[in-house]
mmCIF file of C-alpha atoms and ligand atoms in Angstrom:
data_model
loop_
_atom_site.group_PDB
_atom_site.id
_atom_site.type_symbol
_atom_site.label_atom_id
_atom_site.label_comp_id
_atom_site.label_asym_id
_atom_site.label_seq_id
_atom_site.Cartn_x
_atom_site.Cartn_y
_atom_site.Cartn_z
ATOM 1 C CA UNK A 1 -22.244 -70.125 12.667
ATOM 2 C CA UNK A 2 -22.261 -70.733 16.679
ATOM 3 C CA UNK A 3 -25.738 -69.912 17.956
ATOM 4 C CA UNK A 4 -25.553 -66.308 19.353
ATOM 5 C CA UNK A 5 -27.582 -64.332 21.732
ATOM 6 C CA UNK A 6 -28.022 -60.847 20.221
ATOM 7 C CA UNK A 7 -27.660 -57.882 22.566
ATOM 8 C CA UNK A 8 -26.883 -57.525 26.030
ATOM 9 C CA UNK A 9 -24.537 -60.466 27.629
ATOM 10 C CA UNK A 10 -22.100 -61.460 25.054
ATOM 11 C CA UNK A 11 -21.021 -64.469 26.571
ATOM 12 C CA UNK A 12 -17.056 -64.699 27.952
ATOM 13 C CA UNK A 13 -15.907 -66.219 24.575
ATOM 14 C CA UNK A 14 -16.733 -63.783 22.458
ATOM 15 C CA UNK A 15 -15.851 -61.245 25.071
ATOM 16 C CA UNK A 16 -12.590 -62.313 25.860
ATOM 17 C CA UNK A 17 -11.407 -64.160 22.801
ATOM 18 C CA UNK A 18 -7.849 -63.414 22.624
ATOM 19 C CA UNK A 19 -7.069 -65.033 26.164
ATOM 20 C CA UNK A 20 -8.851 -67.864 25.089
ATOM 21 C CA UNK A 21 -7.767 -71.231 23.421
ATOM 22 C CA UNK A 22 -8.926 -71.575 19.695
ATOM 23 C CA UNK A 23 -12.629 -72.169 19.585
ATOM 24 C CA UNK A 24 -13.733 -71.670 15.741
ATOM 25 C CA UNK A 25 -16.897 -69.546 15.521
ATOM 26 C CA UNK A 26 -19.362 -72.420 14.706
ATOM 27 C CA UNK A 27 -18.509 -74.753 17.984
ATOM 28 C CA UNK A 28 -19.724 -71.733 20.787
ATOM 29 C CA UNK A 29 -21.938 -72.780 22.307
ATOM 30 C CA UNK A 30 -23.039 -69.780 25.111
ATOM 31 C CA UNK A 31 -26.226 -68.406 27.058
ATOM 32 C CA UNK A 32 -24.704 -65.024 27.243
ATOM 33 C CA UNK A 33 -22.476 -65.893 30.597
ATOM 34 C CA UNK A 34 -20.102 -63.521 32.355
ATOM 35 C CA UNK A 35 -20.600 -59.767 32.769
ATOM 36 C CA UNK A 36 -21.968 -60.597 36.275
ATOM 37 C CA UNK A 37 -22.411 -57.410 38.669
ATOM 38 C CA UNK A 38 -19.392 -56.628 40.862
ATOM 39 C CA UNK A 39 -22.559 -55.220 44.417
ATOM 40 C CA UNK A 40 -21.474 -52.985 47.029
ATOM 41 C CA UNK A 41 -21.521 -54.061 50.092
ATOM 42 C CA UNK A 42 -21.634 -51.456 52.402
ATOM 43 C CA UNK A 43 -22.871 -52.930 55.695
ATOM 44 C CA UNK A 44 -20.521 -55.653 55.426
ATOM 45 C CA UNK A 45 -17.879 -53.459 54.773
ATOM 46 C CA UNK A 46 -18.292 -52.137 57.903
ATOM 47 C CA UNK A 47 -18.060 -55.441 60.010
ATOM 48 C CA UNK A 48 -14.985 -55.802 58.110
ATOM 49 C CA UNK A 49 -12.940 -53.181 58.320
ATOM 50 C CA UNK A 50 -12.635 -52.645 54.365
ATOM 51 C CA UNK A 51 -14.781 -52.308 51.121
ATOM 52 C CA UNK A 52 -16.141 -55.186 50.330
ATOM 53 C CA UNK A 53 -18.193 -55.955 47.078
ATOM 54 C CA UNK A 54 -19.687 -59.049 46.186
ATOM 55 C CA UNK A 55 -19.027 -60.967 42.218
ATOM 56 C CA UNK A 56 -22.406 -62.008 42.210
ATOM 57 C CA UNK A 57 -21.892 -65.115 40.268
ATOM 58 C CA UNK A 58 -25.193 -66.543 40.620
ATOM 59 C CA UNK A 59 -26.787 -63.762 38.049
ATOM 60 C CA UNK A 60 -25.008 -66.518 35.349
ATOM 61 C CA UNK A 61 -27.398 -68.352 33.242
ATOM 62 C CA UNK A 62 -27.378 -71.219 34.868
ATOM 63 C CA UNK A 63 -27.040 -69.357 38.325
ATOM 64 C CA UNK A 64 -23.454 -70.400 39.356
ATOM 65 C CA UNK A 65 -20.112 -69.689 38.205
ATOM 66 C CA UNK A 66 -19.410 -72.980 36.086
ATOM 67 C CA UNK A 67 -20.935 -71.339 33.161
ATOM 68 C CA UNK A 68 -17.732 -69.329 32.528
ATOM 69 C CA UNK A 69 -16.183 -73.113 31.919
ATOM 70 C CA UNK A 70 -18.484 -74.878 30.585
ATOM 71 C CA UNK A 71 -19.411 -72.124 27.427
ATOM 72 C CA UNK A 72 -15.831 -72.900 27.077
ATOM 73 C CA UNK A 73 -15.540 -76.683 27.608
ATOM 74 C CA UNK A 74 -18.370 -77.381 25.414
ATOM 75 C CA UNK A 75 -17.303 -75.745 22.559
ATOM 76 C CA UNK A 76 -14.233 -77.108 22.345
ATOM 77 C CA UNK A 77 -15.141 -80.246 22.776
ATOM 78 C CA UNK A 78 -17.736 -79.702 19.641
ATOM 79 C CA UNK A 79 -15.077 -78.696 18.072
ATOM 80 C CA UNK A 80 -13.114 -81.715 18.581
ATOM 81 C CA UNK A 81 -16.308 -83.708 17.586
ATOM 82 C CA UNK A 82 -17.160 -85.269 20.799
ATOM 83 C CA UNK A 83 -21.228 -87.081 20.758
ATOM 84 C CA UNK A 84 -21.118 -86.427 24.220
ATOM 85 C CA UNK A 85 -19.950 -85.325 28.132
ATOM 86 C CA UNK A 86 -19.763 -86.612 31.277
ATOM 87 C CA UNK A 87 -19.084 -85.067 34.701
ATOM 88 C CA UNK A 88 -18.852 -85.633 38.159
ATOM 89 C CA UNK A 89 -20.314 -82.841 39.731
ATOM 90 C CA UNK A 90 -21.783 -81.660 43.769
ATOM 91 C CA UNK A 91 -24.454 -80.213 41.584
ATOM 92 C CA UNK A 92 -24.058 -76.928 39.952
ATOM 93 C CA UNK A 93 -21.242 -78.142 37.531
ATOM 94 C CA UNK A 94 -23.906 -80.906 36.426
ATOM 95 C CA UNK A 95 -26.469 -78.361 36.075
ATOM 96 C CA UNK A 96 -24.202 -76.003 33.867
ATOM 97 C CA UNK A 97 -23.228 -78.873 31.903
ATOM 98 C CA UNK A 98 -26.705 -80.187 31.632
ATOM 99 C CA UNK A 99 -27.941 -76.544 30.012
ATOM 100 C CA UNK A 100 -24.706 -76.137 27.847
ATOM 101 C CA UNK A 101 -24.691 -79.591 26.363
ATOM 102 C CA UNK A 102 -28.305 -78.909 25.477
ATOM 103 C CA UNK A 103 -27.552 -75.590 23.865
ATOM 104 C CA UNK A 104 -24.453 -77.336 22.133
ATOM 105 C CA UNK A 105 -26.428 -80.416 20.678
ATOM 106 C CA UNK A 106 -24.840 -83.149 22.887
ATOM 107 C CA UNK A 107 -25.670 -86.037 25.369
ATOM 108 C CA UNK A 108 -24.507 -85.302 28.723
ATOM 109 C CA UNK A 109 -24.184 -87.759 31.677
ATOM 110 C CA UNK A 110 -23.635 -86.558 34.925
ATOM 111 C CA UNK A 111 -22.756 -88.520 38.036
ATOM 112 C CA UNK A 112 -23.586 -87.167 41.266
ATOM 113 C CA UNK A 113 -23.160 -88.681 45.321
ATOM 114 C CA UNK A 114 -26.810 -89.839 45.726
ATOM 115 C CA UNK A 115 -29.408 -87.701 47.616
ATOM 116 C CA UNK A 116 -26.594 -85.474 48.348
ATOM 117 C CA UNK A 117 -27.184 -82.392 45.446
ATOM 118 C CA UNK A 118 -28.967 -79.461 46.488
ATOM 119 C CA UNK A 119 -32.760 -79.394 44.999
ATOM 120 C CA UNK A 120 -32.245 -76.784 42.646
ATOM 121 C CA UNK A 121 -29.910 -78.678 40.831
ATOM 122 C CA UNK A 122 -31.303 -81.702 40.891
ATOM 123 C CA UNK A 123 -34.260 -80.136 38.795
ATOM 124 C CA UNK A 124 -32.095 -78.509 36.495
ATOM 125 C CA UNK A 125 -30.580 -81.405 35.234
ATOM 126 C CA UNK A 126 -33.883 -83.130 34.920
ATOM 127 C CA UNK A 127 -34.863 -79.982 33.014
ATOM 128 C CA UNK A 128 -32.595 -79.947 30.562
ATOM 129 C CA UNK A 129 -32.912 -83.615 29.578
ATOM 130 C CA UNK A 130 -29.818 -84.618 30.516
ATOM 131 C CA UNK A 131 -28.938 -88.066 32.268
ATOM 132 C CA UNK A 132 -28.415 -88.145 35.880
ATOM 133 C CA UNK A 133 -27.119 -90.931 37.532
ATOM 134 C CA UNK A 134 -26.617 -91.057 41.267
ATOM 135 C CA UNK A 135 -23.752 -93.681 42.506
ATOM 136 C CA UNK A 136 -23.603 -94.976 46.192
ATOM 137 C CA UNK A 137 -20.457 -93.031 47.083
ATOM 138 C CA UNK A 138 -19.228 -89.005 47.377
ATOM 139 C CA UNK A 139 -17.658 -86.535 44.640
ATOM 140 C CA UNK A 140 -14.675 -88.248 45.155
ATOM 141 C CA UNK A 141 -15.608 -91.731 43.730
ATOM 142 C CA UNK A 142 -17.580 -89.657 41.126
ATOM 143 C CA UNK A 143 -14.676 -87.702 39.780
ATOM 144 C CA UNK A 144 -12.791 -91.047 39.936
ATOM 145 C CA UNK A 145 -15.403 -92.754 37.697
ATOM 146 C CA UNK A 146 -16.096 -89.945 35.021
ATOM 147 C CA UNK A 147 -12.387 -89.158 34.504
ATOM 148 C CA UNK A 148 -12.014 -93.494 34.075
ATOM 149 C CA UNK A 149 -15.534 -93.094 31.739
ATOM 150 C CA UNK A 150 -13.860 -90.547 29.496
ATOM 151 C CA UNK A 151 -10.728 -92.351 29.120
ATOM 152 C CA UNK A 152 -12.791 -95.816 27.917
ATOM 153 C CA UNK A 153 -15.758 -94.643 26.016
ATOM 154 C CA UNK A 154 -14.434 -93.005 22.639
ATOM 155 C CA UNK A 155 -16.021 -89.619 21.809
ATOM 156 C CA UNK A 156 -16.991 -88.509 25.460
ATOM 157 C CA UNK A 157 -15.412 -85.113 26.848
ATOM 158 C CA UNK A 158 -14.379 -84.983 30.478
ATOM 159 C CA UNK A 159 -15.965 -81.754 31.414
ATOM 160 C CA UNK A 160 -14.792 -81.322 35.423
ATOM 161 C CA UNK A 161 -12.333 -78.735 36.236
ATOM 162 C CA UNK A 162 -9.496 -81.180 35.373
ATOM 163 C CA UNK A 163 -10.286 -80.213 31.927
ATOM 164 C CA UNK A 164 -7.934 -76.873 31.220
ATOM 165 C CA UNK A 165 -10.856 -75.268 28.953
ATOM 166 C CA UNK A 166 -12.896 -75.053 32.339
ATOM 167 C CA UNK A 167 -10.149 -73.125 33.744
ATOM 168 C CA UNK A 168 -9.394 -70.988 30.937
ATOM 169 C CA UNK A 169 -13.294 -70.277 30.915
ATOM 170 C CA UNK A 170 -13.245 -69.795 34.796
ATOM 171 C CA UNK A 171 -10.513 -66.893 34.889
ATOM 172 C CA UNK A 172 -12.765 -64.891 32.980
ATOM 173 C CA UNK A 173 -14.076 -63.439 36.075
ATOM 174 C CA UNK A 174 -10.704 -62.117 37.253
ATOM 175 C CA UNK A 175 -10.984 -59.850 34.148
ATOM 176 C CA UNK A 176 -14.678 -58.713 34.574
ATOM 177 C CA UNK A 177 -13.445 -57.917 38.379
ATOM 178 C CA UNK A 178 -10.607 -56.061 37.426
ATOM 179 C CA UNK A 179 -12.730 -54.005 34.626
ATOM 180 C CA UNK A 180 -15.281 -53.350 36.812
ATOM 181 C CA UNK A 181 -12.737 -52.055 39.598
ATOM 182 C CA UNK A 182 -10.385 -50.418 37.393
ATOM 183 C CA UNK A 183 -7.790 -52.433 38.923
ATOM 184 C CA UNK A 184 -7.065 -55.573 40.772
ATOM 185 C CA UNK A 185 -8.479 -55.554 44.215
ATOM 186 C CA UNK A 186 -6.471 -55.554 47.329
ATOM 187 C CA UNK A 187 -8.194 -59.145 48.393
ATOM 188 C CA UNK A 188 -10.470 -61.719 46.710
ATOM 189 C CA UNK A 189 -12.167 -64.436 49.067
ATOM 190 C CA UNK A 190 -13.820 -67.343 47.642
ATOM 191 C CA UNK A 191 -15.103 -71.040 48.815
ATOM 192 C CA UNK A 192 -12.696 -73.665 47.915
ATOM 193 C CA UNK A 193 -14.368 -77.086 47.423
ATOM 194 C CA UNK A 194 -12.405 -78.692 44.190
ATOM 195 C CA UNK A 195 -9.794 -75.870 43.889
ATOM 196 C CA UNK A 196 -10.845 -75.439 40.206
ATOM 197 C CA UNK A 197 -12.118 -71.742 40.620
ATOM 198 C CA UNK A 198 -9.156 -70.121 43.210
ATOM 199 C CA UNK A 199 -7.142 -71.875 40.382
ATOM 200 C CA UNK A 200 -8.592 -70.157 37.839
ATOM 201 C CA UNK A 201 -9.189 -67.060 39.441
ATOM 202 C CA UNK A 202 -5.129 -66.288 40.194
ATOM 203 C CA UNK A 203 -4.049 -67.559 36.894
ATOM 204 C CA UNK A 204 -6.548 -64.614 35.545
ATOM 205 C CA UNK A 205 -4.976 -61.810 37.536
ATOM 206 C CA UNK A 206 -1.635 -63.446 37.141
ATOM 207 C CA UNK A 207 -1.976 -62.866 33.143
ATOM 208 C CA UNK A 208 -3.967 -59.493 33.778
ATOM 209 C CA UNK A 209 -0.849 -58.536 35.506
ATOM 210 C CA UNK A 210 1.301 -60.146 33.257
ATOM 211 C CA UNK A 211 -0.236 -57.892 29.683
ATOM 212 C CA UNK A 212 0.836 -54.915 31.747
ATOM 213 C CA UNK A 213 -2.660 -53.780 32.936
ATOM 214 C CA UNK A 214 -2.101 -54.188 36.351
ATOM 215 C CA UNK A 215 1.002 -53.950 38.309
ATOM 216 C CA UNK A 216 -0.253 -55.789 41.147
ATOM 217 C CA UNK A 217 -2.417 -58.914 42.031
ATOM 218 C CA UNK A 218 -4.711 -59.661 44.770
ATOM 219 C CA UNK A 219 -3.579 -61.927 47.963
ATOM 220 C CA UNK A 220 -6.175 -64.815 47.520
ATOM 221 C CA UNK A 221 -8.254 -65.984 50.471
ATOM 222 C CA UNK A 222 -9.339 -69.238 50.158
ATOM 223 C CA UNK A 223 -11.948 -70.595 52.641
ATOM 224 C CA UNK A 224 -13.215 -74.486 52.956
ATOM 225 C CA UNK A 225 -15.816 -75.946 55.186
ATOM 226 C CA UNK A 226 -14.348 -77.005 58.474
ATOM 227 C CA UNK A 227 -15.994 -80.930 57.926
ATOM 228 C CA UNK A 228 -14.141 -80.801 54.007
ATOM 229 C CA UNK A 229 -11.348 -78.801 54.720
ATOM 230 C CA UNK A 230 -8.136 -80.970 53.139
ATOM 231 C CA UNK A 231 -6.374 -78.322 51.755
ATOM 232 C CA UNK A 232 -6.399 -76.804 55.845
ATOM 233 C CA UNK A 233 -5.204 -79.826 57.445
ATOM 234 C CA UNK A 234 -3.211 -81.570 54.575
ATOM 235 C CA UNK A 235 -5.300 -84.877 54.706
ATOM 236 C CA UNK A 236 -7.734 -86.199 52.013
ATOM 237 C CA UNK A 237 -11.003 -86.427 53.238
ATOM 238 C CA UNK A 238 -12.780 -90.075 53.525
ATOM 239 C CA UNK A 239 -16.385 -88.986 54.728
ATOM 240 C CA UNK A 240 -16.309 -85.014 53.952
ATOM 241 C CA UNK A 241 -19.432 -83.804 55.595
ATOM 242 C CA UNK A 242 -20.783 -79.664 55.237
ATOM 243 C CA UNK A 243 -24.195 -77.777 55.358
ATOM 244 C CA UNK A 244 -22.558 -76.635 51.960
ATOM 245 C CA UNK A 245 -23.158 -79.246 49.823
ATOM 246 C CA UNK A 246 -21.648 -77.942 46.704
ATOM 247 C CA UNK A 247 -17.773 -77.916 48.987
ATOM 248 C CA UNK A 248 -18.621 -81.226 50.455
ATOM 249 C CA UNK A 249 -15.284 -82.515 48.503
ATOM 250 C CA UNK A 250 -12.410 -84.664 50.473
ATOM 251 C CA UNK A 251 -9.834 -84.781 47.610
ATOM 252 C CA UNK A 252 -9.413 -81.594 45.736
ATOM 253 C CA UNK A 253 -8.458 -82.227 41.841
ATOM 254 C CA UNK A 254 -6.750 -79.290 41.904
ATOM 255 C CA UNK A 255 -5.020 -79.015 45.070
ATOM 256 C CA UNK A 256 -1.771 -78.016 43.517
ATOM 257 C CA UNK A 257 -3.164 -75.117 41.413
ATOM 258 C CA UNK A 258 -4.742 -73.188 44.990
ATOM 259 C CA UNK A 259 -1.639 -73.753 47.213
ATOM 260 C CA UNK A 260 -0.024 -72.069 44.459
ATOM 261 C CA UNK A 261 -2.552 -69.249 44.272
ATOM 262 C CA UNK A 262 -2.180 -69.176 48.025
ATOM 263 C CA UNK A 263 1.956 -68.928 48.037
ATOM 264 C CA UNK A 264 2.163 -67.070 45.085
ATOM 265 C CA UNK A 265 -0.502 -64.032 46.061
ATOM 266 C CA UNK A 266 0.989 -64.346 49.602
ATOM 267 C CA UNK A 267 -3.202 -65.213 51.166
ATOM 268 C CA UNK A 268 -4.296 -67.923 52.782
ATOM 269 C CA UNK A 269 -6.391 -70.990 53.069
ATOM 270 C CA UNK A 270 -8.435 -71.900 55.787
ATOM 271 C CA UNK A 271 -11.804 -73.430 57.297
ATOM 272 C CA UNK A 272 -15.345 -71.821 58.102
ATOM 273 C CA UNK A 273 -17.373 -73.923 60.807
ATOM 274 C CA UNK A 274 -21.576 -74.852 59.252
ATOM 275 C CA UNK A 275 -22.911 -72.200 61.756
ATOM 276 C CA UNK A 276 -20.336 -69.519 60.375
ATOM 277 C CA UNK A 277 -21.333 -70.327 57.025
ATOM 278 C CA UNK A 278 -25.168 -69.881 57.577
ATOM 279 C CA UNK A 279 -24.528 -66.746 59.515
ATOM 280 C CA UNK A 280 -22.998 -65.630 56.675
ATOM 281 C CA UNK A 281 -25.214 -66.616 54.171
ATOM 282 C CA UNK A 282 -28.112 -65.066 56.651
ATOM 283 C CA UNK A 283 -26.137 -61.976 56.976
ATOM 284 C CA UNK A 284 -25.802 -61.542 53.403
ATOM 285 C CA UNK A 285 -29.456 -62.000 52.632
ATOM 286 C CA UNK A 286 -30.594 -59.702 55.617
ATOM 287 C CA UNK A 287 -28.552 -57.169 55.715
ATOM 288 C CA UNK A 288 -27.301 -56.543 51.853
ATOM 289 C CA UNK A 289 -30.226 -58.335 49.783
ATOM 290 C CA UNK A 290 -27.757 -60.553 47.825
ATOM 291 C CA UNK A 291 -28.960 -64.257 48.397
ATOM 292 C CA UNK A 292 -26.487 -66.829 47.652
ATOM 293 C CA UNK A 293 -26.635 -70.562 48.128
ATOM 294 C CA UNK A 294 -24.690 -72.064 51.343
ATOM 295 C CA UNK A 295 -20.660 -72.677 50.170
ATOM 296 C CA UNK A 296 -21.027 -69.311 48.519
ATOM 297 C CA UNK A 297 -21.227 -68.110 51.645
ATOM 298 C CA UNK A 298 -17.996 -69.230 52.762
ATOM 299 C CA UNK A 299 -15.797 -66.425 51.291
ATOM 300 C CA UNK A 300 -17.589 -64.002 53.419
ATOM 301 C CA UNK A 301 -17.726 -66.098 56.201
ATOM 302 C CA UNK A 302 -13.946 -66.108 56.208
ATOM 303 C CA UNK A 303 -13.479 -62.666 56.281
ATOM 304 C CA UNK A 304 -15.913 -61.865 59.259
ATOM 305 C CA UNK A 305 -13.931 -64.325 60.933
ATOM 306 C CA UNK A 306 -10.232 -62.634 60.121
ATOM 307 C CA UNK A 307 -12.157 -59.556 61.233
ATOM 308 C CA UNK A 308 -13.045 -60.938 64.619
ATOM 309 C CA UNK A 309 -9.764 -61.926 64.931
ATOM 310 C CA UNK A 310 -8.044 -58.585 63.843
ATOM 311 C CA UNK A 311 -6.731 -60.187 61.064
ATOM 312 C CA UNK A 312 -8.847 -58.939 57.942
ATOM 313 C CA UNK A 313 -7.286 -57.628 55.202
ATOM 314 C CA UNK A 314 -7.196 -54.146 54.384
ATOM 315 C CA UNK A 315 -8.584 -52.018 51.078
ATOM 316 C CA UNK A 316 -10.697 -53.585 48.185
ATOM 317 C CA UNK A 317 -11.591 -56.756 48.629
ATOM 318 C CA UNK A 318 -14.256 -59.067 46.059
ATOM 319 C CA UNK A 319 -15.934 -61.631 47.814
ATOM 320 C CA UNK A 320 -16.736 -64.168 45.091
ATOM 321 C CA UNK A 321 -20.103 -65.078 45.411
ATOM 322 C CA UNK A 322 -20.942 -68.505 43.729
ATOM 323 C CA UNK A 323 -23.857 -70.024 43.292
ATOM 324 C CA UNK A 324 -27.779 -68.366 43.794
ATOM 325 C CA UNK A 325 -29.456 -68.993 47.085
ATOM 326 C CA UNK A 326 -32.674 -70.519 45.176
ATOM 327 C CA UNK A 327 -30.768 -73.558 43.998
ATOM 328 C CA UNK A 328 -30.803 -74.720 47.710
ATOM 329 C CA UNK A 329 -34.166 -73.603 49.358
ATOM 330 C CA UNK A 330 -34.104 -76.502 51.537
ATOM 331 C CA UNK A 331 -31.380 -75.179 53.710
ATOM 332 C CA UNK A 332 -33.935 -71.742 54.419
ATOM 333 C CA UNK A 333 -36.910 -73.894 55.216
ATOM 334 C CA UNK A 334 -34.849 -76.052 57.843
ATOM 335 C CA UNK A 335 -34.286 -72.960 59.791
ATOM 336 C CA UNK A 336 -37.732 -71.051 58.797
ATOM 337 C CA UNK A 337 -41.271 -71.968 57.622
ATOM 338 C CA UNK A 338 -44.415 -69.847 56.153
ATOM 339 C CA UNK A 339 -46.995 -68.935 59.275
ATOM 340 C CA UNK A 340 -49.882 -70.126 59.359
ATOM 341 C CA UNK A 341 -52.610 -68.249 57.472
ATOM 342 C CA UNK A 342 -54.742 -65.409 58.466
ATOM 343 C CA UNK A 343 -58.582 -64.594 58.247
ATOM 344 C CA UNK A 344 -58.524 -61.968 55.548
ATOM 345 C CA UNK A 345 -59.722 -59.426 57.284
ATOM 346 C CA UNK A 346 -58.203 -55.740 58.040
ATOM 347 C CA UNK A 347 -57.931 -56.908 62.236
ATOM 348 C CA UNK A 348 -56.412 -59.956 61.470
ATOM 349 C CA UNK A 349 -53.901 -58.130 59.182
ATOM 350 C CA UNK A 350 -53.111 -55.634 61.448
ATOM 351 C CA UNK A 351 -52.592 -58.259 64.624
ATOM 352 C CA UNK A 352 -50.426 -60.055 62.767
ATOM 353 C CA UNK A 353 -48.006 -57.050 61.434
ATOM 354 C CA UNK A 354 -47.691 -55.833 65.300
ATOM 355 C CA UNK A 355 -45.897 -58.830 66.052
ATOM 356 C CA UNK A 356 -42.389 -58.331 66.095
ATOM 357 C CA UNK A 357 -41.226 -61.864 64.132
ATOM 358 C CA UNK A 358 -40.716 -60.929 60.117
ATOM 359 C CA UNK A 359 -41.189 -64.381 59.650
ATOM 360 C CA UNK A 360 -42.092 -67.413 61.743
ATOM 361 C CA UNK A 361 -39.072 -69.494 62.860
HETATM 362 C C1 AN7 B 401 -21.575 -72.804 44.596
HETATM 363 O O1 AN7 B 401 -20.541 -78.632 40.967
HETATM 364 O O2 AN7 B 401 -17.482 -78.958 42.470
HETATM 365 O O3 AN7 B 401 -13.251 -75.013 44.295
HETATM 366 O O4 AN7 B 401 -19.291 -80.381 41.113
HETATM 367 O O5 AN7 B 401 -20.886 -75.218 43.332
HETATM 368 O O6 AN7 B 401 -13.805 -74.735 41.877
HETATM 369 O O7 AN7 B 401 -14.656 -76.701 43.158
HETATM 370 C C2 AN7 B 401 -18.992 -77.177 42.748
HETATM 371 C C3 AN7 B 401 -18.181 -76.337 43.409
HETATM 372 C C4 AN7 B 401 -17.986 -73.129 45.241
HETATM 373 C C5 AN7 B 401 -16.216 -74.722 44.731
HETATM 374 N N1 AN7 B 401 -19.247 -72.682 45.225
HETATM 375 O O8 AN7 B 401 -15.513 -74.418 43.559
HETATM 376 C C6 AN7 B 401 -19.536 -79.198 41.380
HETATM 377 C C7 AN7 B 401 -18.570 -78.468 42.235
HETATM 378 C C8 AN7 B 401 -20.201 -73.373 44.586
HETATM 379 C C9 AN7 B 401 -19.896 -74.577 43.938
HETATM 380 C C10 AN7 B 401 -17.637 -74.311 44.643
HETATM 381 C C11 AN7 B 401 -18.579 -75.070 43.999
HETATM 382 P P1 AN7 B 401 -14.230 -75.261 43.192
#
């Protein structure tokens, strides 16, 4: 039997089986992914100009969104008896596949642009045992050299968004958001780095829509960093360069898959500037308690820029939050350190709570 976790969090195979491909009961291998909360945001909302809640993805075992996948991904390729995985990966899709191949019983190799993975992730990987192994180049070359890995070495799964059981895993969330709203939302914003999750997200609502349990689907609003923003101005990316490391990506695999989402859903596609994406990120710490990591940022970064411009859309709208702020605490302490200690004394205590600074910066 596949190794279960017993109450609470079923994981999104068991939960959603029937939209699923074939995974026989013995090959899942899940950490009780998925059923992520769907947060309020009201003081957003009002900067915007519409409800706004936030699919706080990084509540998922691993703390981003590539769970959904990879419970999937893994499985399957149990099931097909692969000895091992390999993927290319900006960091969180290594760290999901690092903790699933671990739960599943197989060697994972994961090749990453070096020194350019957020902390967090970095330690994951190393946590789980799995091998790392940085190459002098970005995600691009990386993707390029795991997909040409898989091909050669018999036995080794492919586990990047290219593979359709990430996807399939991925458009979980559409469901969870619809559930959770009681219908589709007006808008959904999320970052767009390899186009893997916009891609999976529409094809969700599209067969949501499609069973007859919606009659309409969400316009999708897809957001890249300004310095890795191909799908914006049409041209691969040689040297993509972001604050928002996990979007730093110059050659989307699946480009094809969000222009579609973007045509089909009648949304939209288009860059957030570094200091929009921090603001955002800041904003969304400060002001609503939800802390995400940088590119996570991005959807809502978009949207307070359509709403400066008059241009936000109107109703529900989900802004998919990715990834969990503590994977990348080096980002917070370039902008803001401890202070310096105190005497511990009552004076000393009450000197420094006067001042007017929460926080040193
Ligand atoms: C937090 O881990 O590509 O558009 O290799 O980690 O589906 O690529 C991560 C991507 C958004 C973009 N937010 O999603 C990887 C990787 C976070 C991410 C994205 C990523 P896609």
């Amino acid at each position: 039997m596949g190794v279960r976790t017993v109450g609470g969090r079923r994981g999104v195979i068991r939960k959603y089986r029937d939209w699923l491909p074939e995974i026989p009961e013995e090959a899942i291998a899940s950490l009780g992914e998925g059923d992520t909360p769907l947060i309020e945001a009201p003081r957003l909302s009002e900067k915007i100009g519409a409800s706004l809640y936030l699919k706080f993805e990084g509540m998922n075992p691993t703390a981003s969104f590539k769970d959904r996948g990879m419970t999937v991904a893994l499985s399957r390729a149990v099931a097909a008896g692969s000895r091992a995985c390999v993927c290319a990966s900006t960091g969180n899709t290594a760290a999901a596949a690092s903790a699933y191949s671990a739960r599943a019983g197989i060697s994972c190799f994961v090749v990453v642009p070096a020194g350019k993975i957020a902390l967090g992730k970095a330690v994951q990987v190393l946590a789980h045992g799995a091998k790392i192994i940085q190459i002098e180049g970005n995600f691009d070359a990386a993707l390029r050299l795991s997909k040409t890995a898989a091909e050669e070495l018999g036995n080794v799964s492919l586990v990047n968004s290219v593979n359709p059981d990430r996807i399939e895993g991925q458009k979980t969330a559409s469901f969870e958001v619809c559930e959770s709203l009681g219908c589709p939302p007006d808008a959904l914003a999320l970052p767009v780095g390899n186009a893997g999750n916009i891609t999976a997200y529409w094809k969700g609502f599209k067969e949501w829509r499609e069973a007859g349990l919606a009659q309409a689907a969400p316009r999708m609003l897809g957001f890249q960093a300004e310095g890795a923003s191909p799908l914006v101005t049409g041209q691969d990316f040689e040297s993509p360069e972001t604050v928002a490391s996990a979007i730093r990506i110059g050659a989307p695999a699946s480009r094809e898959g969000a222009l579609a989402a973007m045509h089909e859903s009648g949304g939209l596609i288009e860059s957030v500037t570094d200091a929009e994406i921090l603001a955002a990120q800041e904003a969304l710490a400060h002001e609503e308690g939800v802390f995400c990591e940088p590119a996570s940022a991005a959807g809502v970064a978009g949207l307070l820029k359509l709403a400066r411009e008059g241009r936000a859309p109107e109703g529900v709208v989900v802004s998919v939050l990715t990834g969990h702020g503590l994977k990348d605490p080096d980002v917070i302490l370039s902008r803001t350190r401890l202070p310096d200690p105190i005497p511990a004394t009552f004076e000393a205590l009450v000197e420094s709570m006067r001042r007017v600074e929460p926080a040193a910066r």
